[in-house]
PDB file of C-alpha atoms in Angstrom:
ATOM      1  CA  MET A   1       0.000   0.000   0.000  1.00 39.00           C
ATOM      2  CA  SER A   2       1.528   3.293  -1.016  1.00 41.00           C
ATOM      3  CA  GLN A   3       1.711   6.448   1.082  1.00 40.00           C
ATOM      4  CA  LYS A   4      -0.406   8.157  -1.577  1.00 41.00           C
ATOM      5  CA  SER A   5      -3.235   5.631  -1.275  1.00 40.00           C
ATOM      6  CA  VAL A   6      -3.108   5.898   2.521  1.00 39.00           C
ATOM      7  CA  ARG A   7      -3.437   9.679   2.326  1.00 38.00           C
ATOM      8  CA  SER A   8      -6.375   9.555  -0.112  1.00 41.00           C
ATOM      9  CA  VAL A   9      -8.240   6.933   1.886  1.00 43.00           C
ATOM     10  CA  THR A  10      -7.431   8.726   5.118  1.00 42.00           C
ATOM     11  CA  ALA A  11      -8.744  12.040   3.831  1.00 42.00           C
ATOM     12  CA  HIS A  12     -11.966  10.472   2.592  1.00 47.00           C
ATOM     13  CA  HIS A  13     -12.682   8.380   5.700  1.00 46.00           C
ATOM     14  CA  VAL A  14     -11.486  10.877   8.276  1.00 45.00           C
ATOM     15  CA  ALA A  15     -13.935  13.451   6.944  1.00 48.00           C
ATOM     16  CA  ALA A  16     -16.821  11.012   7.466  1.00 51.00           C
ATOM     17  CA  ALA A  17     -15.595   9.553  10.788  1.00 49.00           C
ATOM     18  CA  PRO A  18     -16.889  10.567  14.208  1.00 51.00           C
ATOM     19  CA  ALA A  19     -14.508  13.029  15.888  1.00 51.00           C
ATOM     20  CA  GLY A  20     -12.907  10.587  18.358  1.00 55.00           C
ATOM     21  CA  VAL A  21     -12.259   7.999  15.673  1.00 54.00           C
ATOM     22  CA  ALA A  22     -10.781  10.317  13.028  1.00 48.00           C
ATOM     23  CA  GLY A  23      -7.437  10.786  14.738  1.00 52.00           C
ATOM     24  CA  ARG A  24      -7.096   7.099  15.555  1.00 58.00           C
ATOM     25  CA  LEU A  25      -7.909   6.198  11.961  1.00 56.00           C
ATOM     26  CA  CYS A  26      -5.103   8.435  10.640  1.00 50.00           C
ATOM     27  CA  ILE A  27      -2.633   6.888  13.073  1.00 55.00           C
ATOM     28  CA  LEU A  28      -3.849   3.377  12.298  1.00 57.00           C
ATOM     29  CA  LEU A  29      -3.327   3.759   8.556  1.00 52.00           C
ATOM     30  CA  SER A  30       0.137   5.236   9.060  1.00 50.00           C
ATOM     31  CA  LEU A  31       1.117   2.387  11.373  1.00 52.00           C
ATOM     32  CA  LEU A  32      -0.147  -0.216   8.928  1.00 51.00           C
ATOM     33  CA  VAL A  33       2.159   1.194   6.267  1.00 46.00           C
ATOM     34  CA  PHE A  34       5.030   1.312   8.776  1.00 44.00           C
ATOM     35  CA  TRP A  35       4.455  -2.336   9.817  1.00 49.00           C
ATOM     36  CA  GLY A  36       4.173  -3.429   6.216  1.00 51.00           C
ATOM     37  CA  VAL A  37       0.643  -4.780   6.561  1.00 54.00           C
ATOM     38  CA  CYS A  38      -0.626  -5.082   3.013  1.00 57.00           C
ATOM     39  CA  VAL A  39      -4.289  -4.268   2.629  1.00 61.00           C
ATOM     40  CA  SER A  40      -5.571  -4.452  -0.933  1.00 65.00           C
ATOM     41  CA  SER A  41      -7.020  -1.337  -2.529  1.00 66.00           C
ATOM     42  CA  GLU A  42     -10.487  -2.972  -2.700  1.00 73.00           C
ATOM     43  CA  VAL A  43     -10.461  -3.983   0.969  1.00 77.00           C
ATOM     44  CA  GLU A  44      -8.810  -0.916   2.499  1.00 81.00           C
ATOM     45  CA  PRO A  45     -11.702   1.581   2.169  1.00 84.00           C
ATOM     46  CA  VAL A  46     -14.231  -0.942   3.488  1.00 86.00           C
ATOM     47  CA  LEU A  47     -12.133  -1.730   6.557  1.00 86.00           C
ATOM     48  CA  CYS A  48     -11.492   1.947   7.257  1.00 86.00           C
ATOM     49  CA  GLU A  49     -15.173   2.789   6.997  1.00 89.00           C
ATOM     50  CA  VAL A  50     -16.250  -0.105   9.198  1.00 90.00           C
ATOM     51  CA  VAL A  51     -13.635   0.567  11.885  1.00 90.00           C
ATOM     52  CA  ALA A  52     -14.510   4.270  11.883  1.00 89.00           C
ATOM     53  CA  ALA A  53     -18.215   3.496  12.280  1.00 90.00           C
ATOM     54  CA  TRP A  54     -17.885   0.967  15.127  1.00 90.00           C
ATOM     55  CA  ALA A  55     -14.627   1.580  17.031  1.00 88.00           C
ATOM     56  CA  ASP A  56     -16.092   3.888  19.674  1.00 87.00           C
ATOM     57  CA  ARG A  57     -19.189   1.785  20.361  1.00 90.00           C
ATOM     58  CA  PRO A  58     -19.256  -0.670  23.262  1.00 90.00           C
ATOM     59  CA  GLY A  59     -19.234  -4.204  21.886  1.00 90.00           C
ATOM     60  CA  GLY A  60     -18.593  -2.838  18.395  1.00 93.00           C
ATOM     61  CA  LEU A  61     -16.175  -5.546  17.222  1.00 94.00           C
ATOM     62  CA  LEU A  62     -18.796  -8.181  16.423  1.00 94.00           C
ATOM     63  CA  PRO A  63     -21.083  -5.901  14.372  1.00 95.00           C
ATOM     64  CA  ALA A  64     -18.014  -4.413  12.664  1.00 94.00           C
ATOM     65  CA  LEU A  65     -16.785  -7.852  11.612  1.00 94.00           C
ATOM     66  CA  ARG A  66     -20.290  -8.718  10.384  1.00 94.00           C
ATOM     67  CA  GLU A  67     -20.434  -5.513   8.355  1.00 94.00           C
ATOM     68  CA  ALA A  68     -17.007  -6.144   6.841  1.00 92.00           C
ATOM     69  CA  GLN A  69     -18.101  -9.647   5.844  1.00 91.00           C
ATOM     70  CA  ARG A  70     -21.401  -8.371   4.459  1.00 91.00           C
ATOM     71  CA  GLN A  71     -19.563  -5.927   2.204  1.00 91.00           C
ATOM     72  CA  LEU A  72     -16.584  -8.108   1.228  1.00 89.00           C
ATOM     73  CA  GLY A  73     -18.068 -11.609   1.444  1.00 87.00           C
ATOM     74  CA  TYR A  74     -15.404 -12.587   3.997  1.00 89.00           C
ATOM     75  CA  VAL A  75     -13.063 -11.067   6.580  1.00 92.00           C
ATOM     76  CA  PRO A  76      -9.574 -11.132   5.044  1.00 89.00           C
ATOM     77  CA  ALA A  77      -6.553 -12.196   7.094  1.00 85.00           C
ATOM     78  CA  GLU A  78      -4.990  -8.735   6.863  1.00 84.00           C
ATOM     79  CA  ALA A  79      -8.110  -7.297   8.510  1.00 88.00           C
ATOM     80  CA  VAL A  80      -7.251  -8.906  11.854  1.00 90.00           C
ATOM     81  CA  GLN A  81      -4.497  -6.350  12.482  1.00 90.00           C
ATOM     82  CA  VAL A  82      -6.719  -3.481  11.295  1.00 89.00           C
ATOM     83  CA  PHE A  83      -9.524  -4.452  13.687  1.00 91.00           C
ATOM     84  CA  ALA A  84      -7.106  -5.100  16.556  1.00 92.00           C
ATOM     85  CA  ASP A  85      -5.559  -1.653  16.174  1.00 90.00           C
ATOM     86  CA  GLY A  86      -8.861   0.105  15.515  1.00 90.00           C
ATOM     87  CA  PHE A  87     -10.532  -1.405  18.585  1.00 91.00           C
ATOM     88  CA  ASN A  88      -7.371  -1.269  20.734  1.00 91.00           C
ATOM     89  CA  ILE A  89      -7.429  -5.011  21.430  1.00 92.00           C
ATOM     90  CA  SER A  90      -5.034  -7.850  20.646  1.00 93.00           C
ATOM     91  CA  ARG A  91      -4.982  -9.758  17.364  1.00 93.00           C
ATOM     92  CA  ALA A  92      -5.734 -12.864  19.439  1.00 95.00           C
ATOM     93  CA  GLU A  93      -9.023 -11.332  20.593  1.00 95.00           C
ATOM     94  CA  VAL A  94     -10.070 -10.542  17.014  1.00 94.00           C
ATOM     95  CA  HIS A  95      -9.017 -14.007  15.878  1.00 94.00           C
ATOM     96  CA  GLY A  96     -10.973 -15.518  18.787  1.00 94.00           C
ATOM     97  CA  VAL A  97     -14.172 -13.819  17.650  1.00 94.00           C
ATOM     98  CA  LEU A  98     -13.596 -14.802  14.010  1.00 92.00           C
ATOM     99  CA  SER A  99     -12.955 -18.429  14.872  1.00 90.00           C
ATOM    100  CA  PHE A 100     -15.713 -18.752  17.507  1.00 91.00           C
ATOM    101  CA  TYR A 101     -18.614 -17.742  15.248  1.00 86.00           C
ATOM    102  CA  HIS A 102     -18.997 -20.245  12.423  1.00 79.00           C
ATOM    103  CA  ASP A 103     -20.640 -17.728  10.082  1.00 81.00           C
ATOM    104  CA  PHE A 104     -17.398 -15.787   9.601  1.00 88.00           C
ATOM    105  CA  ARG A 105     -15.239 -16.646   6.612  1.00 85.00           C
ATOM    106  CA  THR A 106     -11.568 -15.721   6.356  1.00 86.00           C
ATOM    107  CA  THR A 107     -11.260 -16.742   2.708  1.00 84.00           C
ATOM    108  CA  PRO A 108     -13.274 -15.559  -0.284  1.00 85.00           C
ATOM    109  CA  PRO A 109     -16.442 -17.606  -0.622  1.00 82.00           C
ATOM    110  CA  PRO A 110     -16.991 -19.846  -3.635  1.00 87.00           C
ATOM    111  CA  PRO A 111     -19.616 -18.631  -6.107  1.00 88.00           C
ATOM    112  CA  THR A 112     -22.241 -21.053  -4.752  1.00 90.00           C
ATOM    113  CA  THR A 113     -23.211 -21.926  -1.192  1.00 91.00           C
ATOM    114  CA  ILE A 114     -25.606 -24.716  -0.304  1.00 94.00           C
ATOM    115  CA  ARG A 115     -26.688 -24.815   3.320  1.00 94.00           C
ATOM    116  CA  LEU A 116     -28.527 -27.928   4.484  1.00 97.00           C
ATOM    117  CA  CYS A 117     -30.480 -28.336   7.707  1.00 96.00           C
ATOM    118  CA  ARG A 118     -29.197 -31.365   9.581  1.00 96.00           C
ATOM    119  CA  ALA A 119     -31.296 -31.022  12.735  1.00 95.00           C
ATOM    120  CA  GLU A 120     -33.440 -33.903  13.970  1.00 96.00           C
ATOM    121  CA  ALA A 121     -36.639 -33.070  12.065  1.00 96.00           C
ATOM    122  CA  CYS A 122     -34.807 -32.850   8.734  1.00 96.00           C
ATOM    123  CA  GLN A 123     -32.714 -35.932   9.524  1.00 96.00           C
ATOM    124  CA  ALA A 124     -35.954 -37.857  10.019  1.00 96.00           C
ATOM    125  CA  VAL A 125     -37.008 -37.075   6.446  1.00 96.00           C
ATOM    126  CA  GLY A 126     -33.719 -37.808   4.693  1.00 96.00           C
ATOM    127  CA  ALA A 127     -31.320 -34.880   5.183  1.00 97.00           C
ATOM    128  CA  GLU A 128     -28.345 -37.202   5.704  1.00 97.00           C
ATOM    129  CA  SER A 129     -28.879 -38.978   2.369  1.00 97.00           C
ATOM    130  CA  VAL A 130     -29.165 -35.561   0.703  1.00 97.00           C
ATOM    131  CA  ALA A 131     -25.897 -34.540   2.400  1.00 97.00           C
ATOM    132  CA  ARG A 132     -24.064 -37.648   1.146  1.00 97.00           C
ATOM    133  CA  ALA A 133     -25.372 -37.110  -2.406  1.00 96.00           C
ATOM    134  CA  LEU A 134     -24.295 -33.448  -2.370  1.00 95.00           C
ATOM    135  CA  GLU A 135     -20.802 -34.326  -1.152  1.00 94.00           C
ATOM    136  CA  ALA A 136     -20.428 -36.937  -3.884  1.00 94.00           C
ATOM    137  CA  ALA A 137     -21.715 -34.641  -6.637  1.00 92.00           C
ATOM    138  CA  CYS A 138     -19.692 -31.590  -5.531  1.00 91.00           C
ATOM    139  CA  GLY A 139     -16.483 -33.402  -4.649  1.00 90.00           C
ATOM    140  CA  THR A 140     -16.212 -31.674  -1.288  1.00 90.00           C
ATOM    141  CA  THR A 141     -17.403 -32.165   2.272  1.00 92.00           C
ATOM    142  CA  PHE A 142     -19.583 -30.109   4.556  1.00 92.00           C
ATOM    143  CA  GLY A 143     -17.566 -27.388   6.258  1.00 86.00           C
ATOM    144  CA  ALA A 144     -14.512 -27.743   4.001  1.00 84.00           C
ATOM    145  CA  GLU A 145     -12.502 -24.499   3.932  1.00 75.00           C
ATOM    146  CA  ASP A 146     -11.008 -25.201   0.510  1.00 73.00           C
ATOM    147  CA  ALA A 147     -14.223 -25.434  -1.506  1.00 72.00           C
ATOM    148  CA  SER A 148     -13.610 -23.611  -4.783  1.00 78.00           C
ATOM    149  CA  VAL A 149     -16.897 -24.030  -6.675  1.00 85.00           C
ATOM    150  CA  VAL A 150     -19.533 -24.995  -4.089  1.00 90.00           C
ATOM    151  CA  ALA A 151     -19.448 -24.551  -0.330  1.00 89.00           C
ATOM    152  CA  LEU A 152     -21.527 -27.051   1.617  1.00 93.00           C
ATOM    153  CA  GLU A 153     -22.558 -25.790   5.047  1.00 92.00           C
ATOM    154  CA  THR A 154     -24.541 -27.366   7.855  1.00 94.00           C
ATOM    155  CA  VAL A 155     -27.338 -25.442   9.542  1.00 93.00           C
ATOM    156  CA  TYR A 156     -29.252 -26.620  12.567  1.00 92.00           C
ATOM    157  CA  CYS A 157     -32.798 -25.500  11.808  1.00 93.00           C
ATOM    158  CA  PHE A 158     -34.207 -22.995   9.388  1.00 93.00           C
ATOM    159  CA  GLY A 159     -37.527 -23.128  11.272  1.00 93.00           C
ATOM    160  CA  ASN A 160     -39.115 -24.848   8.289  1.00 92.00           C
ATOM    161  CA  CYS A 161     -39.447 -28.290   9.891  1.00 94.00           C
ATOM    162  CA  ALA A 162     -42.853 -29.206   8.470  1.00 95.00           C
ATOM    163  CA  VAL A 163     -41.475 -29.288   4.913  1.00 95.00           C
ATOM    164  CA  GLY A 164     -38.017 -30.764   5.462  1.00 93.00           C
ATOM    165  CA  PRO A 165     -35.436 -31.496   4.561  1.00 96.00           C
ATOM    166  CA  THR A 166     -34.841 -27.794   4.172  1.00 96.00           C
ATOM    167  CA  ALA A 167     -31.884 -26.190   2.459  1.00 96.00           C
ATOM    168  CA  GLU A 168     -30.742 -22.839   1.168  1.00 95.00           C
ATOM    169  CA  VAL A 169     -29.001 -22.213  -2.156  1.00 95.00           C
ATOM    170  CA  ASN A 170     -27.275 -18.830  -2.292  1.00 90.00           C
ATOM    171  CA  GLY A 171     -29.775 -17.437   0.193  1.00 88.00           C
ATOM    172  CA  ARG A 172     -32.870 -18.959  -1.456  1.00 94.00           C
ATOM    173  CA  LEU A 173     -34.818 -21.230   0.918  1.00 95.00           C
ATOM    174  CA  VAL A 174     -35.767 -24.638  -0.526  1.00 96.00           C
ATOM    175  CA  ALA A 175     -38.354 -26.926   1.103  1.00 96.00           C
ATOM    176  CA  GLN A 176     -38.522 -30.694   0.597  1.00 96.00           C
ATOM    177  CA  ALA A 177     -35.033 -30.518  -0.812  1.00 96.00           C
ATOM    178  CA  ASP A 178     -33.290 -33.328  -2.623  1.00 95.00           C
ATOM    179  CA  ALA A 179     -29.771 -33.303  -4.020  1.00 95.00           C
ATOM    180  CA  GLU A 180     -30.849 -33.166  -7.673  1.00 95.00           C
ATOM    181  CA  ARG A 181     -33.037 -30.122  -7.110  1.00 95.00           C
ATOM    182  CA  LEU A 182     -30.394 -28.316  -5.037  1.00 95.00           C
ATOM    183  CA  LEU A 183     -27.697 -28.977  -7.628  1.00 94.00           C
ATOM    184  CA  SER A 184     -30.040 -27.742 -10.360  1.00 93.00           C
ATOM    185  CA  LEU A 185     -30.748 -24.512  -8.446  1.00 93.00           C
ATOM    186  CA  ALA A 186     -27.031 -24.094  -7.823  1.00 89.00           C
ATOM    187  CA  GLU A 187     -26.363 -24.720 -11.526  1.00 86.00           C
ATOM    188  CA  VAL A 188     -23.767 -27.380 -10.687  1.00 71.00           C
ATOM    189  CA  ASN A 189     -23.325 -30.022 -13.364  1.00 58.00           C
TER     190      ASN A 189
END
C-alpha cells in the first residue's frame, strides 16, 4: 500500500468519521504502512469505513466484523491487524471472535453456497442422504474451507421443519429438498 493511497483513503474516511475515531484512523493507517501490513485497494476503504463506524461503540467488534463480511463476502486475514488496532485489542481477541462464530469466513467464498439443515426433524425425512449425495456430486465435504466451486454448510434449523429437509441455495430457501433439485438450483453439473 503506497503512502499516496493511505493519504487519499485517510482524507476520505477521516472526513466522514466521528470526531474521536478520526485521529485514531489516521494513526492506524500510518502504522499499517510502517508495519508493512498489506491491505488491498479494494479492501482498504471498506475496513477503514467499518472501523470508523464501530470503534467507539461498546461491543462494536462483532457488528463491525459482520459488516465487513457483508460488504466483502469474507473477513480477510490482513483485517485482523486493522480491527485489533482500531478497537485497541489484541490480534488474538479478534481471531478468537472470528474463529468462535462459524458464520465468519476468512477466505473468499466460492460462487455457490448450499446450506442444508441437519437437525433432527430434517434428519428424520432424509437430510443425511441428501448430504451424502451433495458431497459426492460436488467433490467436497460439509464445512470444508477449501471449496472452490460450491461450499456445503450445515445449519441446525431454518424453522421450516414441516417441509423438510430444508436447504438454502445462495440465500434462497428450498423446502422438501433433494440433491438433484439443489444442484439444479445451484447450476452445478
